[in-house]
Amino acid sequence: MDHRVCWPILSLVLLSQLPGCEGESRGRPIPKENLLVFTVATKETDGFKRFIRSANFFNYTVKVLGMDEDWTGGDVAQTAGGGQKVRILKEAMKPYASAKDLVILFVDSYDVIFASGPEELLKKFQQTKHSVVFSAEVFIWPNRHLEVKYPHVRDGKRFLNSGGFIGFAPNVYLLMEPWDLQDKDDDQLFYTNIYLDAEKRANLNITLDHKCRIFQNLNGALDEVVLKFEEARVRARNLAYDTLPVIIHGNGPTKMQLNYLGNYIPKVWTFETGCTECEKDTISLPEKDNKFPTVLIGIFIEQLTPFVENFFERLVNLDYPKEQLQIFIHNTQTDHEQDVRKFVEQHGDKYQNVKVIGPEEEMLNPDARNMGLDMCRQDVACDYYFNVDIEVVLQNRDALKLLIDQNRSILAPLVGRRKKLWSNFWGAMSVDGYYARSEDYVDIVDRRRTGVWNVPYISSVYLIHGSLLRSDLTKRDLYHSNKLDADMAFCQNVREQGIFMYVTNRHVFGHILSVENCHTGNLHNDLWQIDENQKDWEEKYIHPNWSRIIEDKILLQPCPDVYWFPVFTERGCDDIVEEMEHFGQWSSGGNQDMRIQGGYENVPTIDIHMNQVGYEKQWQKFLKEYIAPLTEKIYPGYYTKAYSFLNFVVRYKPEEQPSLEPHHDASTFTINVALNKAGVDYEVKPVQPHWRNCL
């Protein structure tokens, strides 16, 4: 039999001649120009765009079939289906039925990434010495009863997967030719039945890629696949067979793992280059304020939270034209109504509009979030929806502009709790839909790897393109679920639509407050946050010059061993004074004082002890963190635990107690903090030289 001639196909009896169609090319490499890639995609999803980017990176020639057609192939994510792909491909293959030198690669596109180029693909295909090679997996679908008919393999994956196959054009055409079923029938079952027919398998010269040399299906193989960082490039390596697959397919429930791999493969992020795609498809905002996109900011106060007043101050100072902003506030906390009211009264008229849903309306969190999204969805002028939870501290004034510039459909700025790994994204998810740590999570949180990352879960703060709400996310209820919290329900709904969610850590945006122990019951509850949110407490209450006392020599020394330095902000002084006045239980100023051990005070003052207002623990923390380090610098070699057994605020009034007599006490050192302004709240008079002629 002459294997160098391709005879016209008259019957199945002559199919045995087909393997010879490529006989002449066995001994020489197939030119990459002889490769044509087919895929069927009816819609340009995020996954499809990723597929095309990876194909373009390696200069594959891709022909997309079925674009903008209605999908009639069934819900393949839930049931059997996909026959529409076979019908479309069969029609597309007709012009190539006799192109004996042409190699056809068919792959899905929504969940596929190229990891290497045509040269390696064709070389590995030739090495199989078969005319058609299907990808293989460990699961049999959709008919488990066919398992007994499958040929046994000593090593490797046994079952056919139709998400990818490669073959010479005449063989691929004949593979398609018998299709006469419906669009909703299963494509994988169709190919499986051909493969399981020993005669057809032999005549078409079909095999499976048992050891994932060409195709890597992720379903059932997640433990086998790791990233392999090469020089300025990234591959997926199969540890079970020590192979480097050319094509990665996130079949079945492995879309999230494919997204993780796609953050790197083929050269999205490498150690040498960093992020190579972060600047692609970005936009630049216009120079004129009135040309800026319109953004609806949804603010959600769902729990007691510290520093709410500071949140609204940052909102006001956000570097974005207020006339292009709309505000929606959902507040469930009566303790924060005053902060919301103050913001609206002082700044509400600067924005396009402000809508507030207060505690009295008893609107649930998911309903409020759905309302915020729908306000933007219904307004065609709403270009973006910006969700911000009240516990988010956006310290970067350019945050909103940076997110818009990045130009992703859904994008979250990375924010986390200070000095902790808790953040507003998950790098992976467990099988039951909850948090799992990805290999790169810590490096992303700590910004050792910076970029724009495709992740399965975001929360707390994120930007959504308004056009997305009016196209793919038209579902009015995205936040309700019987089993999931609102944020998890939202992310699940987004993932089900095939929409990618990104988190960016290219810039430092801010952090998230700890709200587990939010103090209530006092006038200025933020004073009690020195333990839970120390840096935020410091920014509000500690003088900005405190950290520069030694370096900038702003420490004054009016006389030996006496030092003056700034420690509290004006706001800190005011809040302490107001807190004490609000408590109001000042001592009588007499020697009899039952608050102290022994009940007798040698040098009485009109005061309130810190422990009376429940601030003793917090004041001791203040002494340890902000006074002790300074004391040790002033007195080299001296170490102090900065523990004080008696801490109080004294009130002086001309008609009450105008001054304090000179006295000695048992202190190693004493700290006195002036909580009023000299020359404003009181008149300064020279003191007598009681201490080393100190004036």
XYZ file of C-alpha atoms in Angstrom:
695
model
C 0.000 0.000 0.000
C 1.384 3.402 -0.967
C 1.086 5.567 2.167
C 2.123 8.703 0.330
C -1.197 9.130 -1.513
C -4.345 10.542 0.043
C -7.282 8.819 -1.623
C -10.783 10.343 -1.756
C -12.896 9.017 1.087
C -15.417 6.589 -0.383
C -16.194 4.393 2.588
C -14.903 3.385 5.983
C -13.112 0.490 4.349
C -10.539 2.927 2.884
C -9.964 4.869 6.097
C -6.926 2.758 6.850
C -5.070 4.711 4.184
C -5.413 7.997 6.084
C -2.419 7.661 8.398
C -0.207 7.768 5.292
C -1.338 11.308 4.435
C 1.357 12.722 6.648
C 3.957 10.122 5.839
C 6.232 12.498 3.976
C 6.390 14.841 6.950
C 7.368 12.199 9.494
C 11.044 12.746 9.052
C 11.117 16.528 8.907
C 9.707 19.206 11.226
C 6.295 20.545 10.358
C 6.549 24.278 9.574
C 4.592 26.418 12.008
C 2.909 28.009 8.997
C 1.174 24.664 8.506
C -0.650 24.959 11.828
C -4.130 26.443 12.089
C -5.862 26.848 15.443
C -9.648 26.658 15.646
C -11.765 27.619 18.616
C -15.477 28.175 19.082
C -16.514 31.243 21.077
C -19.846 32.989 20.848
C -18.876 35.828 23.192
C -15.735 37.809 24.046
C -15.481 36.888 27.700
C -12.541 37.728 29.950
C -11.372 34.152 29.508
C -11.522 34.432 25.734
C -9.484 37.645 25.779
C -6.868 35.935 27.941
C -6.741 33.025 25.481
C -6.182 35.369 22.550
C -3.456 37.256 24.421
C -1.573 34.026 25.092
C -2.021 32.913 21.461
C -0.741 36.248 20.171
C 2.246 36.043 22.517
C 3.420 32.900 20.667
C 2.188 34.033 17.216
C -0.392 31.299 16.768
C -2.764 31.662 13.839
C -6.211 31.438 15.406
C -9.529 31.275 13.618
C -12.465 32.019 15.910
C -15.745 30.354 14.992
C -19.269 31.213 16.106
C -18.612 34.704 17.460
C -21.835 36.630 18.186
C -23.994 33.565 17.563
C -26.524 32.520 20.166
C -25.207 29.691 22.307
C -27.527 26.717 21.891
C -25.184 24.047 23.189
C -26.728 23.767 26.643
C -25.350 24.577 30.081
C -22.097 22.659 29.805
C -21.001 23.774 33.264
C -23.856 21.777 34.789
C -24.844 19.071 32.314
C -23.797 17.371 29.118
C -23.788 19.482 25.970
C -21.518 21.348 23.617
C -22.623 19.738 20.368
C -22.874 23.184 18.811
C -19.068 23.308 18.781
C -18.892 20.141 16.681
C -21.477 21.427 14.215
C -19.646 24.726 13.751
C -16.236 23.069 13.474
C -17.509 20.501 10.988
C -18.683 23.268 8.682
C -15.411 25.176 9.082
C -13.340 22.093 8.245
C -14.874 21.495 4.820
C -12.410 23.718 2.917
C -9.503 21.873 4.564
C -10.737 18.312 4.060
C -7.937 17.436 1.661
C -5.183 19.722 3.008
C -2.833 16.863 3.851
C 0.028 19.097 5.016
C -2.145 21.218 7.312
C -2.297 20.502 11.026
C -5.453 21.520 12.871
C -5.492 22.308 16.565
C -8.864 22.669 18.209
C -9.096 24.006 21.753
C -11.693 25.599 23.928
C -10.954 29.266 24.595
C -12.809 30.476 27.685
C -10.669 28.287 29.952
C -7.466 27.673 27.982
C -3.998 29.259 28.008
C -1.052 28.612 25.720
C 2.149 27.968 27.659
C 4.462 27.465 24.687
C 4.662 28.104 20.966
C 3.787 26.322 17.716
C 7.267 24.834 17.212
C 7.160 22.871 20.467
C 3.525 21.903 19.888
C 4.182 20.494 16.429
C 7.342 18.695 17.543
C 5.493 16.939 20.354
C 2.628 16.105 17.999
C 5.018 14.488 15.519
C 6.642 12.496 18.294
C 3.324 10.788 19.063
C 3.389 9.166 15.586
C -0.377 9.489 15.424
C -2.645 11.463 13.150
C -5.049 12.737 15.826
C -4.184 13.328 19.485
C -6.825 14.136 22.099
C -6.155 15.516 25.530
C -6.639 13.102 28.409
C -7.902 13.291 31.981
C -8.563 11.084 35.006
C -12.356 11.458 34.948
C -14.751 9.879 32.474
C -17.538 12.131 31.192
C -20.428 12.121 30.520
C -21.126 8.352 30.544
C -19.297 6.478 33.312
C -20.548 3.153 31.993
C -18.156 3.434 29.065
C -15.141 2.993 31.350
C -14.901 -0.721 30.675
C -14.521 -0.053 26.945
C -11.508 2.211 27.338
C -8.120 0.751 26.459
C -5.989 0.202 29.527
C -2.871 2.310 29.922
C 0.053 1.352 32.091
C 0.975 4.888 32.979
C -0.876 8.098 32.376
C -4.392 9.435 32.105
C -6.887 7.092 30.550
C -9.950 9.057 29.496
C -10.595 11.362 26.541
C -11.259 15.057 26.985
C -12.664 16.984 24.052
C -11.419 20.394 25.167
C -8.335 20.008 23.002
C -7.145 17.862 20.127
C -4.650 18.145 17.303
C -4.429 16.308 13.999
C -3.845 16.426 10.295
C -6.661 18.213 8.511
C -8.053 15.242 6.527
C -8.206 13.110 9.662
C -9.836 15.888 11.663
C -12.407 16.432 8.934
C -13.306 12.759 8.883
C -13.539 12.870 12.662
C -16.185 15.598 12.316
C -17.968 14.235 9.270
C -20.325 11.741 11.001
C -21.830 14.426 13.270
C -25.599 14.674 12.696
C -26.816 15.284 16.242
C -28.321 18.296 18.011
C -26.473 21.314 19.424
C -27.359 20.267 22.971
C -25.945 16.789 22.534
C -22.579 16.159 24.123
C -19.455 16.768 22.065
C -17.230 14.727 24.359
C -19.524 11.703 24.128
C -19.455 11.990 20.334
C -15.658 11.915 20.202
C -15.504 9.227 22.899
C -17.707 6.841 20.914
C -15.424 7.227 17.908
C -12.322 6.641 20.020
C -13.808 3.572 21.718
C -14.563 1.996 18.359
C -11.324 0.075 17.821
C -11.672 0.065 14.036
C -12.341 3.802 13.787
C -9.581 4.512 16.278
C -7.126 2.598 14.166
C -8.309 3.973 10.847
C -8.149 7.584 12.034
C -4.946 6.811 13.940
C -6.173 8.426 17.178
C -4.408 8.419 20.522
C -4.629 10.275 23.797
C -1.993 12.533 25.313
C -1.713 10.261 28.343
C 1.217 12.033 30.025
C 0.213 15.637 29.371
C 3.062 16.435 27.010
C 0.762 18.618 24.892
C -2.456 19.119 26.841
C -2.822 19.632 30.593
C -6.351 19.240 31.897
C -6.435 20.563 35.439
C -9.481 18.725 36.707
C -8.236 15.922 38.923
C -4.640 17.058 38.511
C -4.267 20.139 40.690
C -1.681 18.451 42.878
C 0.370 17.528 39.836
C 0.778 21.028 38.355
C 3.151 23.700 39.612
C 4.600 26.862 38.147
C 8.064 26.585 36.671
C 9.852 29.915 36.496
C 12.283 29.967 33.612
C 14.380 32.924 32.524
C 11.884 35.739 31.877
C 9.138 33.158 31.236
C 6.816 30.873 33.171
C 5.630 27.336 32.371
C 3.327 24.833 34.004
C 5.116 21.645 34.991
C 3.426 18.315 35.538
C 5.212 16.689 38.451
C 3.614 13.279 37.935
C 5.112 12.811 34.460
C 7.820 15.490 34.529
C 6.379 17.148 31.439
C 5.885 20.743 30.336
C 2.455 20.909 28.677
C 1.932 23.332 25.818
C -1.752 23.987 26.475
C -3.385 24.421 29.897
C -7.098 23.686 30.157
C -9.066 24.619 33.272
C -11.798 22.098 32.675
C -14.620 21.466 35.112
C -14.328 23.137 38.511
C -10.706 24.261 38.019
C -11.323 27.722 36.558
C -9.895 29.422 39.642
C -6.677 27.413 39.439
C -6.354 28.331 35.780
C -6.795 31.973 36.745
C -3.966 31.584 39.232
C -1.695 30.040 36.598
C -2.778 32.730 34.152
C -1.406 35.390 36.474
C 2.029 34.132 35.404
C 1.849 32.051 32.211
C 3.324 32.627 29.709
C 4.984 35.908 30.696
C 2.355 37.867 32.590
C 4.557 38.118 35.681
C 8.118 36.916 36.140
C 10.811 37.585 38.695
C 12.929 39.280 36.048
C 10.272 41.501 34.466
C 7.621 41.880 37.136
C 4.172 42.556 35.684
C 4.330 42.749 31.888
C 0.634 43.385 31.243
C -0.130 45.984 33.910
C 0.285 48.859 31.452
C -1.708 47.196 28.681
C -5.233 48.469 27.995
C -4.892 51.230 30.597
C -6.598 54.583 30.080
C -5.763 58.176 30.943
C -8.261 60.448 32.631
C -9.032 63.787 30.932
C -7.420 67.001 32.091
C -10.686 68.859 32.684
C -12.655 67.997 35.815
C -16.027 68.111 34.056
C -14.852 65.431 31.637
C -14.073 62.919 34.373
C -16.211 59.760 34.477
C -19.199 59.827 36.800
C -18.712 57.562 39.791
C -21.319 56.412 42.294
C -19.624 55.690 45.632
C -21.513 53.207 47.790
C -20.544 53.517 51.471
C -21.625 50.762 53.843
C -21.654 51.120 57.630
C -22.733 47.652 58.670
C -21.109 47.451 62.107
C -19.683 49.642 64.825
C -16.413 50.988 63.500
C -13.769 53.332 64.920
C -12.541 56.487 63.193
C -15.715 57.036 61.161
C -15.183 60.787 61.275
C -11.742 60.258 59.735
C -13.293 58.120 56.989
C -15.470 61.005 55.873
C -12.536 63.398 56.073
C -10.625 61.174 53.649
C -13.675 60.972 51.401
C -13.822 64.759 51.239
C -10.087 64.914 50.503
C -10.227 62.264 47.758
C -8.488 63.682 44.695
C -11.440 63.497 42.335
C -13.841 66.238 41.219
C -16.822 66.131 43.571
C -19.199 67.320 40.852
C -18.565 63.958 39.134
C -19.342 61.922 42.253
C -22.608 60.568 43.597
C -22.854 59.251 47.156
C -24.975 56.414 48.498
C -24.691 55.653 52.223
C -26.194 52.683 54.013
C -25.851 53.030 57.775
C -27.206 50.471 60.227
C -25.552 51.946 63.339
C -27.248 54.615 65.435
C -23.884 55.439 67.021
C -22.657 56.684 63.650
C -25.693 58.741 62.630
C -24.086 61.939 63.878
C -20.993 61.360 61.713
C -23.149 60.750 58.630
C -25.323 63.783 59.360
C -22.278 65.996 59.831
C -20.804 64.897 56.498
C -24.031 65.484 54.600
C -24.650 68.891 56.191
C -21.112 70.157 55.628
C -20.301 68.621 52.251
C -23.405 67.075 50.683
C -24.092 70.011 48.342
C -20.656 69.619 46.716
C -21.615 66.265 45.141
C -24.025 65.455 42.319
C -26.378 63.873 44.821
C -26.322 62.124 48.179
C -28.710 59.385 49.296
C -28.711 58.021 52.838
C -30.436 54.869 54.108
C -30.399 55.065 57.909
C -30.924 52.586 60.757
C -34.597 53.436 61.009
C -35.270 51.853 57.607
C -33.905 48.480 58.789
C -32.613 47.581 55.338
C -30.489 44.440 55.298
C -26.914 44.492 54.068
C -27.506 42.471 50.850
C -30.547 44.591 49.949
C -28.602 47.805 50.440
C -25.699 46.599 48.327
C -28.081 45.513 45.582
C -29.673 48.965 45.758
C -26.317 50.688 45.356
C -25.458 48.607 42.289
C -28.893 49.158 40.794
C -28.667 52.925 41.207
C -25.630 52.871 38.934
C -27.140 50.238 36.629
C -30.259 52.314 36.004
C -28.319 55.534 35.397
C -26.730 55.432 31.941
C -24.498 58.341 32.984
C -22.989 56.244 35.796
C -19.617 55.156 34.471
C -18.356 53.371 37.597
C -19.616 52.016 40.876
C -17.157 52.245 43.770
C -18.004 50.068 46.790
C -16.285 51.185 50.001
C -16.971 49.655 53.417
C -16.564 51.979 56.382
C -13.650 50.032 57.881
C -11.500 50.709 54.797
C -8.824 53.368 55.280
C -7.953 54.721 51.826
C -4.940 56.859 52.589
C -3.974 57.221 48.949
C -5.840 60.300 47.731
C -5.392 59.118 44.127
C -6.939 55.698 44.791
C -10.054 56.191 42.662
C -8.144 57.655 39.728
C -5.569 54.853 39.850
C -8.287 52.200 39.756
C -10.033 53.843 36.819
C -6.736 54.197 34.955
C -6.043 50.461 35.316
C -9.185 49.767 33.277
C -10.431 46.411 34.537
C -14.099 45.423 34.688
C -13.895 44.732 38.426
C -10.835 45.872 40.332
C -10.049 46.046 44.043
C -7.155 47.933 45.599
C -5.223 45.736 48.003
C -5.911 46.695 51.590
C -5.158 44.593 54.654
C -4.810 44.847 58.374
C -1.584 46.370 59.529
C 1.172 43.854 60.264
C -1.194 40.973 59.537
C -1.868 38.781 56.526
C -5.615 39.438 56.611
C -6.660 41.308 53.471
C -9.597 42.029 51.165
C -8.869 39.229 48.677
C -8.393 35.488 48.555
C -5.814 33.927 46.281
C -7.613 30.574 46.276
C -10.746 28.897 47.607
C -11.449 25.576 49.257
C -13.777 23.023 47.722
C -16.587 24.238 49.963
C -16.162 27.816 48.789
C -14.195 29.352 51.642
C -10.733 30.782 52.077
C -7.673 28.857 51.017
C -4.169 30.291 50.827
C -2.558 30.410 47.419
C 1.171 29.940 46.978
C 1.649 33.628 46.188
C -0.772 35.137 48.718
C 1.822 36.260 51.260
C 4.090 37.739 48.586
C 1.184 39.729 47.161
C 0.018 40.998 50.543
C 3.569 41.975 51.499
C 4.097 43.490 48.021
C 7.103 41.330 47.225
C 5.217 40.621 44.003
C 3.364 43.612 42.595
C 0.898 43.601 39.752
C -2.747 43.138 38.866
C -3.945 39.714 39.977
C -6.913 37.635 38.855
C -8.441 36.305 42.094
C -11.620 34.420 43.079
C -12.720 36.699 45.904
C -12.597 40.404 46.735
C -14.372 42.429 49.388
C -14.596 45.725 51.255
C -13.490 48.069 48.449
C -13.724 47.567 44.689
C -14.541 49.404 41.474
C -17.046 48.030 38.944
C -17.427 49.365 35.425
C -20.954 50.694 34.964
C -21.270 49.159 31.507
C -20.729 45.731 33.067
C -23.766 46.255 35.299
C -25.842 47.029 32.222
C -24.580 44.035 30.218
C -23.305 40.900 31.949
C -24.394 41.740 35.505
C -27.999 42.693 34.868
C -29.214 40.298 37.555
C -30.838 42.523 40.172
C -29.853 40.367 43.143
C -26.131 39.684 43.338
C -25.664 39.697 47.112
C -28.236 37.248 48.482
C -27.504 33.612 49.227
C -28.995 31.014 51.519
C -25.565 29.854 52.690
C -23.082 32.629 51.891
C -22.408 36.088 53.235
C -23.192 38.997 50.953
C -19.622 39.473 49.742
C -19.161 35.775 49.000
C -22.507 35.626 47.192
C -21.484 38.580 45.026
C -18.181 36.972 44.055
C -19.856 33.667 43.298
C -22.362 35.355 40.990
C -19.574 37.202 39.211
C -17.510 34.038 38.752
C -20.510 32.176 37.358
C -20.762 34.801 34.622
C -17.162 34.189 33.632
C -16.144 37.687 34.724
C -12.676 38.133 36.170
C -12.113 39.994 39.428
C -8.746 41.603 39.986
C -6.840 43.000 42.925
C -3.987 45.440 42.398
C -1.054 46.046 44.710
C 0.897 48.221 42.294
C 0.410 51.121 44.704
C -0.007 51.434 48.453
C -3.671 52.262 48.926
C -4.289 51.977 52.658
C -5.488 49.338 55.078
C -8.487 47.916 56.911
C -9.376 48.682 60.499
C -9.840 46.001 63.101
C -13.444 46.239 64.302
C -13.705 43.210 66.579
C -13.310 45.263 69.762
C -14.848 48.557 68.802
C -15.285 50.532 72.037
C -18.640 52.200 72.746
C -20.205 54.055 75.609
C -17.898 57.075 75.751
C -17.931 60.475 74.155
C -14.785 59.910 72.085
C -14.573 56.165 71.617
C -11.601 56.395 69.278
C -9.384 57.177 72.275
C -9.727 53.528 73.276
C -8.333 52.213 69.944
C -4.666 52.375 70.918
C -4.578 48.572 71.213
C -6.730 47.487 68.271
C -5.675 50.092 65.702
C -2.576 51.713 67.109
C -1.302 53.375 63.933
C -4.693 54.931 63.215
C -4.875 56.058 66.831
C -1.384 57.512 66.481
C -2.246 59.392 63.299
C -5.229 60.964 64.989
C -3.851 61.682 68.443
C -0.037 61.750 68.433
C 1.661 64.963 67.325
C 3.329 64.568 63.896
C 6.582 65.946 65.318
C 6.797 63.318 68.031
C 8.765 60.851 65.890
C 11.252 63.565 64.922
C 11.978 64.848 68.415
C 15.529 63.528 68.566
C 16.461 63.671 64.881
C 15.298 67.243 64.283
C 16.326 68.494 67.719
C 12.946 69.933 68.567
C 13.324 68.696 72.130
C 13.625 71.796 74.310
C 15.514 71.775 77.621
C 14.608 74.832 79.692
C 16.788 73.606 82.549
C 18.756 70.462 83.528
C 16.737 67.226 83.365
C 13.577 69.049 82.299
C 12.422 68.572 78.692
C 9.613 70.010 76.626
C 8.323 68.202 73.553
C 5.077 67.785 71.592
C 3.211 64.558 72.182
C -0.527 64.977 71.457
C -2.292 66.603 68.537
C -4.747 69.373 69.337
C -7.490 66.874 68.605
C -5.965 64.467 71.118
C -5.854 67.135 73.832
C -9.401 68.256 73.088
C -10.817 64.721 73.131
C -9.192 63.927 76.487
C -10.500 67.160 78.031
C -13.984 66.644 76.611
C -14.038 63.025 77.733
C -13.229 64.056 81.317
C -15.730 66.892 81.302
C -18.327 64.516 79.902
C -17.641 62.090 82.744
C -17.839 65.036 85.125
C -17.051 63.334 88.436
C -14.196 65.600 89.543
C -12.717 65.042 92.966
C -13.275 67.590 95.753
C -9.607 68.557 95.979
C -9.394 67.593 99.656
C -6.920 65.306 101.402
C -9.495 62.598 101.952
C -9.640 60.527 98.784
C -11.081 57.024 98.869
C -9.956 56.358 95.298
C -6.398 55.720 96.407
C -4.894 53.203 98.785
C -5.049 54.479 102.361
C -7.692 57.048 101.481
C -5.399 60.040 102.039
C -3.807 62.332 99.417
C -0.859 64.452 100.615
C -1.003 66.853 97.673
C -4.625 66.885 96.564
C -5.877 68.149 93.213
C -9.268 68.413 91.569
C -8.929 65.520 89.157
C -10.348 62.415 87.510
C -8.324 59.217 87.563
C -7.851 57.346 84.309
C -9.285 54.189 85.818
C -12.518 56.048 86.581
C -13.232 56.359 82.869
C -11.831 52.933 82.030
C -8.707 54.351 80.420
C -5.999 52.995 82.715
C -4.907 50.178 80.387
C -4.825 52.463 77.372
C -2.815 55.129 79.239
C -0.244 52.552 80.318
C 0.058 51.529 76.663
C 0.605 55.182 75.727
C 3.385 55.538 78.318
C 5.105 52.373 77.139
C 4.888 53.107 73.409
C 5.456 56.861 73.281
C 7.124 57.994 76.522
C 9.441 55.128 77.423
C 11.393 55.167 74.120
C 11.969 58.898 74.445
C 13.054 58.576 78.079
C 15.605 55.936 77.158
C 17.059 58.192 74.477
C 17.263 61.162 76.823
C 18.893 59.113 79.570
C 21.224 56.615 77.863
C 21.534 53.363 79.760
C 18.256 53.904 81.592
C 15.528 51.345 80.987
C 11.956 51.788 82.119
C 8.799 49.731 81.951
C 6.958 53.065 82.105
C 4.473 51.723 84.593
C 2.590 54.314 86.584
C 0.222 53.363 89.403
C -1.540 56.733 89.504
C -2.625 58.536 86.324
C -5.091 61.393 86.286
C -6.256 64.593 84.606
C -6.191 67.729 86.772
C -8.492 70.701 86.337
C -7.242 74.156 87.357
C -9.564 77.151 87.792
C -8.834 80.523 89.427
C -11.892 80.202 91.622
C -11.343 76.524 92.313
C -7.708 75.389 92.341
C -5.454 77.881 90.548
C -2.137 76.102 91.166
C -0.314 73.244 92.839
C 2.117 73.615 95.719
C 5.701 72.364 95.264
C 6.107 68.812 96.468
C 8.102 65.589 96.221
C 6.798 62.194 95.127
C 8.171 58.699 94.537
C 8.344 58.960 90.724
C 11.492 58.060 88.806
C 10.340 60.609 86.269
C 7.153 62.597 85.821
C 5.289 63.466 82.642
C 2.960 66.449 82.612
C 0.891 67.080 79.492
C -0.672 70.504 78.937
C -4.100 69.825 77.463
C -4.899 73.510 76.887
C -3.285 76.205 74.759
C -1.007 78.591 76.617
C -2.046 82.178 76.091
C -5.409 81.068 74.716
C -7.040 78.900 77.340
C -4.947 80.179 80.229
C -2.497 82.935 81.078
C 1.161 81.975 81.355
C 3.041 83.269 84.404
C 6.707 82.669 85.302
C 7.234 79.878 87.796
C 9.461 80.159 90.852
C 12.973 78.617 90.747
C 12.055 75.467 92.643
C 14.188 73.137 90.469
C 17.812 74.085 89.808
C 16.898 77.700 89.118
C 14.556 76.505 86.346
C 12.220 79.178 85.060
